[in-house]
Amino acid sequence: MPKPSAAPAPAAAPAPAAAPAPAAKRIPLGMKFILGGAAGMGATCIVQPLDLVKTRMQISGVGGAAKEYKNSIDCLTKVITNEGPLAIYKGIGAGLLRQATYTTSRLGVYTYLNDFYKVKFNEKPTLLVYLAMGVVAGACGAFIGTPFEVALIRMTADGRLPVERRRNYKNVANALSRIVKEEGVTTLWRGCMPTMSRAMVVNMAQLASYSQAKSMFKKYEMKEGLRLHFVAAMMSGFITTIASMHVDIAKTRVQNMTYIDGKPEYKGAIDVMGRIARQEGILALWKGFTPTYCRLGPHTVLVLVFLEKLNKLYFKHVLGTSSGSGL
């Protein structure tokens, strides 16, 4: 008698669907701007004396006049001797307000675009994309920050003028109000185009080279942390200084120029660079390279390192995660 066939085994229950991965926590857009500004202001408090030396060096020898300073050390020594030790922080209010507008805008825009690209395309930006994001961020920040840039340049340069020609602004608010009253509101945006051009070059070089340097060093197993941020930022600062110096000196002279018999000293940034090359030599377009790099290098390091740390702190203490990253 044949054995009854075994009952078919019950079908296996379908495996439960995997729970969707939680969305990565991100810093809100408004907070990106705030953290960027805070990083810039913190760095400015440290490097303001170098910014003053850079400005004095760049306007030294204007119009073929004899050079006032032999080098950066001579400039710093003369400022302290002739104007007092606190003079090295002249214009700090304008510098901080510039960072609160310019750096807040440029770093906020850049980090937003960086995050947007990574989410949209699920990959890290290429070098060309980094460059494009730096240009956009720089243009936005420069336009917003130009009035404070004008005030900063004038306040840091004032001490070198003869007493009867000094503007003697009491503070940044007094500088802005007097510029509007005496020269018109549009003067606040004097040199806006070279300022934007410089910012586009600076940000394209600075932010793109920093992001690219971080990616490159990570391939050599350099871990995320202060050492990586420092090395990448110093490389970024050097590249940025070379790329932007000639535009920076043109911007400085346009913003500090005076009118002679109702006519401006310069027609524009191109006129500045042409006259510098003819009267002072082509290398004068990089006049003040040392204080500029000594200022831009540490400033780049401090801004980007501060920003990385502020981002980390926000991820840890506000968002409750340690997986977030900065630029």
Coordinates of C-alpha atoms in Angstrom, one line a residue:
M1 CA 0.0 0.0 0.0
P2 CA 1.6 3.3 -1.1
K3 CA 2.5 5.7 1.6
P4 CA 0.6 9.0 1.6
S5 CA 2.7 11.8 0.2
A6 CA 4.0 14.3 2.8
A7 CA 2.1 17.5 3.2
P8 CA 3.8 20.4 1.4
A9 CA 5.8 22.6 3.7
P10 CA 4.2 25.9 4.5
A11 CA 5.5 28.8 2.4
A12 CA 8.1 30.9 4.2
A13 CA 6.8 34.2 5.5
P14 CA 8.2 37.1 3.4
A15 CA 11.0 38.8 5.1
P16 CA 10.1 42.1 6.6
A17 CA 11.1 45.1 4.4
A18 CA 14.2 46.8 5.5
A19 CA 13.5 50.0 7.3
P20 CA 14.5 53.0 5.3
A21 CA 17.7 54.5 6.4
P22 CA 17.1 57.7 8.4
A23 CA 17.7 60.9 6.5
A24 CA 21.1 62.4 7.3
K25 CA 20.8 65.3 9.6
R26 CA 21.8 68.6 8.1
I27 CA 22.6 72.1 9.4
P28 CA 19.8 74.5 8.6
L29 CA 20.5 77.0 5.9
G30 CA 20.3 80.0 8.2
M31 CA 22.7 78.4 10.7
K32 CA 25.2 77.8 7.9
F33 CA 25.3 81.6 7.4
I34 CA 25.7 82.3 11.1
L35 CA 28.5 79.8 11.6
G36 CA 30.3 81.1 8.6
G37 CA 30.2 84.7 9.9
A38 CA 31.3 83.6 13.4
A39 CA 34.3 81.8 11.9
G40 CA 35.3 84.8 9.9
M41 CA 34.9 87.2 12.8
G42 CA 37.0 85.0 15.1
A43 CA 39.8 84.8 12.6
T44 CA 39.7 88.6 12.0
C45 CA 40.3 89.3 15.7
I46 CA 43.6 87.5 15.4
V47 CA 44.9 88.7 12.0
Q48 CA 43.7 92.3 11.9
P49 CA 47.3 93.7 12.4
L50 CA 48.4 91.8 9.3
D51 CA 45.5 93.2 7.4
L52 CA 46.5 96.8 8.3
V53 CA 50.1 96.1 7.3
K54 CA 48.9 94.6 4.0
T55 CA 46.8 97.7 3.2
R56 CA 49.6 100.2 4.1
M57 CA 52.1 98.2 1.9
Q58 CA 49.7 98.2 -1.0
I59 CA 49.1 102.0 -1.0
S60 CA 52.8 102.8 -0.3
G61 CA 54.4 104.6 -3.2
V62 CA 51.1 105.7 -4.8
G63 CA 51.7 108.0 -7.8
G64 CA 55.4 107.3 -8.0
A65 CA 56.1 108.7 -4.5
A66 CA 58.9 107.3 -2.4
K67 CA 58.1 104.0 -0.7
E68 CA 57.3 104.6 2.9
Y69 CA 58.2 101.1 4.2
K70 CA 61.1 98.8 3.5
N71 CA 59.2 95.6 4.3
S72 CA 56.4 94.3 6.5
I73 CA 58.4 94.5 9.7
D74 CA 59.4 98.1 9.0
C75 CA 55.8 99.0 8.3
L76 CA 54.6 97.4 11.6
T77 CA 57.3 99.0 13.6
K78 CA 56.6 102.5 12.1
V79 CA 52.8 102.1 12.8
I80 CA 53.4 101.3 16.4
T81 CA 56.1 104.0 16.9
N82 CA 54.2 106.8 15.1
E83 CA 50.6 106.0 16.0
G84 CA 50.8 103.9 19.1
P85 CA 50.5 100.1 19.8
L86 CA 46.7 100.1 19.5
A87 CA 46.9 101.5 16.0
I88 CA 47.5 98.0 14.7
Y89 CA 43.9 97.3 15.4
K90 CA 42.6 100.4 13.7
G91 CA 39.6 99.5 11.7
I92 CA 38.8 96.4 13.6
G93 CA 35.1 97.4 13.8
A94 CA 34.9 97.7 10.0
G95 CA 36.8 94.4 9.7
L96 CA 34.3 92.6 12.0
L97 CA 31.3 94.0 10.2
R98 CA 32.9 93.0 6.9
Q99 CA 33.2 89.5 8.1
A100 CA 29.7 89.5 9.5
T101 CA 28.4 90.3 6.0
Y102 CA 31.0 89.1 3.4
T103 CA 32.1 85.9 5.1
T104 CA 28.7 85.1 6.4
S105 CA 27.3 85.3 2.9
R106 CA 30.1 83.6 1.0
L107 CA 30.6 80.6 3.4
G108 CA 26.8 80.2 3.8
V109 CA 26.2 80.2 0.1
Y110 CA 29.2 77.8 -0.5
T111 CA 28.3 75.3 2.1
Y112 CA 24.6 75.4 1.0
L113 CA 25.6 74.7 -2.7
N114 CA 28.1 72.0 -1.6
D115 CA 25.4 70.2 0.4
F116 CA 22.8 70.7 -2.3
Y117 CA 25.1 69.1 -4.9
K118 CA 25.9 66.1 -2.7
V119 CA 22.2 65.4 -2.1
K120 CA 21.0 66.1 -5.6
F121 CA 23.7 64.0 -7.4
N122 CA 24.7 61.6 -4.5
E123 CA 28.4 62.3 -5.1
K124 CA 31.1 64.7 -4.2
P125 CA 31.5 67.7 -6.5
T126 CA 34.2 67.7 -9.1
L127 CA 36.9 70.3 -9.2
L128 CA 35.1 72.3 -11.8
V129 CA 31.9 72.3 -9.7
Y130 CA 33.9 73.4 -6.7
L131 CA 35.3 76.3 -8.7
A132 CA 31.9 77.3 -9.9
M133 CA 30.4 77.2 -6.4
G134 CA 33.4 79.4 -5.2
V135 CA 32.7 82.0 -7.9
V136 CA 29.0 82.3 -7.0
A137 CA 29.7 82.4 -3.3
G138 CA 32.4 85.1 -3.7
A139 CA 30.3 87.3 -5.9
C140 CA 27.3 87.2 -3.5
G141 CA 29.5 87.9 -0.4
A142 CA 31.5 90.7 -2.0
F143 CA 28.5 92.7 -3.2
I144 CA 27.0 92.6 0.3
G145 CA 30.2 93.4 2.1
T146 CA 31.7 96.1 -0.1
P147 CA 30.5 99.1 2.1
F148 CA 32.3 97.7 5.1
E149 CA 35.3 97.0 2.9
V150 CA 35.5 100.6 1.8
A151 CA 35.3 101.8 5.5
L152 CA 38.0 99.2 6.5
I153 CA 40.4 100.3 3.7
R154 CA 40.0 104.0 4.6
M155 CA 40.3 103.5 8.4
T156 CA 43.4 101.3 8.1
A157 CA 45.1 103.7 5.6
D158 CA 44.2 107.0 7.4
G159 CA 47.2 107.1 9.7
R160 CA 49.7 107.4 6.8
L161 CA 48.2 110.6 5.4
P162 CA 49.3 114.1 6.5
V163 CA 47.3 115.4 9.4
E164 CA 45.4 117.9 7.3
R165 CA 44.3 115.2 4.9
R166 CA 43.2 112.6 7.3
R167 CA 39.5 111.6 7.4
N168 CA 39.6 110.9 11.1
Y169 CA 36.7 108.6 11.2
K170 CA 35.7 107.9 14.9
N171 CA 34.4 104.4 14.2
V172 CA 32.9 102.3 11.5
A173 CA 29.4 103.8 12.0
N174 CA 30.9 107.3 11.7
A175 CA 32.8 106.3 8.6
L176 CA 29.7 104.9 6.8
S177 CA 27.5 107.9 7.7
R178 CA 30.2 110.4 6.7
I179 CA 30.8 108.7 3.4
V180 CA 27.1 108.8 2.6
K181 CA 26.8 112.5 3.7
E182 CA 30.0 113.8 2.1
E183 CA 30.3 111.6 -1.1
G184 CA 27.0 110.0 -1.7
V185 CA 25.6 106.6 -1.0
T186 CA 27.0 105.0 -4.2
T187 CA 30.5 105.6 -2.8
L188 CA 29.8 102.8 -0.4
W189 CA 30.0 100.5 -3.4
R190 CA 33.1 102.2 -4.9
G191 CA 35.4 99.5 -6.2
C192 CA 32.5 97.0 -6.2
M193 CA 33.5 95.4 -9.5
P194 CA 37.1 94.8 -8.6
T195 CA 36.0 93.7 -5.1
M196 CA 33.6 91.2 -6.6
S197 CA 36.3 90.1 -9.1
R198 CA 38.8 89.6 -6.3
A199 CA 36.2 87.8 -4.2
M200 CA 35.4 85.5 -7.1
V201 CA 39.1 84.7 -7.7
V202 CA 39.7 84.3 -3.9
N203 CA 36.8 82.1 -3.3
M204 CA 37.3 80.1 -6.5
A205 CA 40.9 79.5 -5.4
Q206 CA 40.4 79.3 -1.6
L207 CA 37.3 77.2 -1.2
A208 CA 37.8 75.0 -4.2
S209 CA 41.5 74.3 -3.4
Y210 CA 40.6 73.6 0.3
S211 CA 37.9 71.1 -0.6
Q212 CA 40.1 69.5 -3.3
A213 CA 43.1 69.4 -0.9
K214 CA 41.0 67.7 1.7
S215 CA 39.9 65.1 -0.8
M216 CA 43.4 64.6 -2.0
F217 CA 45.0 64.2 1.4
K218 CA 42.2 61.8 2.5
K219 CA 43.3 59.5 -0.3
Y220 CA 46.6 59.2 1.5
E221 CA 44.8 58.1 4.6
M222 CA 45.0 61.5 6.4
K223 CA 42.1 61.3 8.8
E224 CA 39.5 64.0 9.3
G225 CA 40.7 66.4 12.0
L226 CA 42.8 69.4 12.9
R227 CA 45.9 68.2 11.1
L228 CA 44.0 67.7 7.8
H229 CA 42.2 71.0 8.1
F230 CA 45.5 72.9 8.8
V231 CA 47.5 71.4 5.9
A232 CA 44.6 71.8 3.4
A233 CA 44.0 75.4 4.5
M234 CA 47.7 76.4 4.3
M235 CA 47.9 75.0 0.8
S236 CA 44.7 76.9 0.0
G237 CA 46.0 80.1 1.4
F238 CA 49.2 80.0 -0.7
I239 CA 47.3 79.3 -4.0
T240 CA 44.8 82.0 -3.2
T241 CA 47.5 84.7 -2.5
I242 CA 49.2 84.1 -5.8
A243 CA 45.9 84.1 -7.7
S244 CA 44.4 87.2 -6.2
M245 CA 47.1 89.7 -5.2
H246 CA 47.0 91.8 -8.4
V247 CA 43.3 92.2 -8.2
D248 CA 43.5 92.9 -4.5
I249 CA 46.0 95.8 -4.9
A250 CA 43.8 97.4 -7.6
K251 CA 40.7 97.1 -5.3
T252 CA 42.6 98.7 -2.4
R253 CA 43.8 101.7 -4.4
V254 CA 40.4 102.3 -6.0
Q255 CA 38.6 102.3 -2.7
N256 CA 41.2 104.5 -1.0
M257 CA 41.6 107.0 -3.9
T258 CA 40.9 110.7 -3.5
Y259 CA 39.7 113.3 -6.0
I260 CA 42.1 115.9 -7.4
D261 CA 40.5 119.0 -8.9
G262 CA 37.3 117.1 -9.0
K263 CA 38.8 114.1 -10.9
P264 CA 39.4 110.7 -9.5
E265 CA 43.0 109.4 -9.3
Y266 CA 42.1 106.3 -11.2
K267 CA 39.5 105.4 -13.9
G268 CA 39.1 101.9 -12.6
A269 CA 40.9 98.7 -11.7
I270 CA 42.5 98.2 -15.1
D271 CA 43.9 101.7 -15.0
V272 CA 45.3 101.0 -11.5
M273 CA 47.1 97.8 -12.7
G274 CA 48.4 99.5 -15.8
R275 CA 49.8 102.5 -13.9
I276 CA 51.4 100.3 -11.2
A277 CA 53.1 98.2 -13.9
R278 CA 54.4 101.3 -15.7
Q279 CA 55.4 103.4 -12.7
E280 CA 56.5 100.7 -10.2
G281 CA 57.2 97.6 -12.2
I282 CA 55.2 94.5 -12.9
L283 CA 56.2 92.9 -9.7
A284 CA 54.6 95.7 -7.7
L285 CA 51.2 94.1 -8.6
W286 CA 52.2 91.6 -5.9
K287 CA 53.5 94.2 -3.5
G288 CA 52.8 93.2 0.1
F289 CA 52.8 89.5 -0.9
T290 CA 54.4 88.5 2.5
P291 CA 51.9 90.3 4.7
T292 CA 49.1 89.2 2.4
Y293 CA 50.1 85.5 2.7
C294 CA 50.9 85.9 6.4
R295 CA 47.4 87.4 6.8
L296 CA 45.5 85.2 4.2
G297 CA 47.3 82.0 5.1
P298 CA 46.5 82.1 8.8
H299 CA 43.1 83.7 8.1
T300 CA 42.3 80.9 5.7
V301 CA 43.4 78.4 8.3
L302 CA 41.5 80.0 11.1
V303 CA 38.3 80.6 9.2
L304 CA 38.1 77.1 7.8
V305 CA 39.3 75.4 10.9
F306 CA 36.9 77.4 13.0
L307 CA 34.1 76.6 10.6
E308 CA 34.9 72.9 10.7
K309 CA 34.9 73.0 14.5
L310 CA 31.7 75.0 14.7
N311 CA 30.0 72.6 12.3
K312 CA 31.2 69.6 14.4
L313 CA 29.9 71.2 17.6
Y314 CA 26.5 71.9 16.1
F315 CA 26.2 68.4 14.8
K316 CA 27.2 66.9 18.2
H317 CA 25.3 69.2 20.6
V318 CA 22.3 70.3 18.6
L319 CA 21.7 67.6 16.1
G320 CA 22.9 64.8 18.4
T321 CA 25.2 63.1 15.8
S322 CA 28.9 62.9 15.2
S323 CA 28.7 61.9 11.5
G324 CA 28.3 65.4 10.1
S325 CA 31.2 67.1 8.3
G326 CA 32.1 70.6 7.3
L327 CA 33.3 71.7 3.9

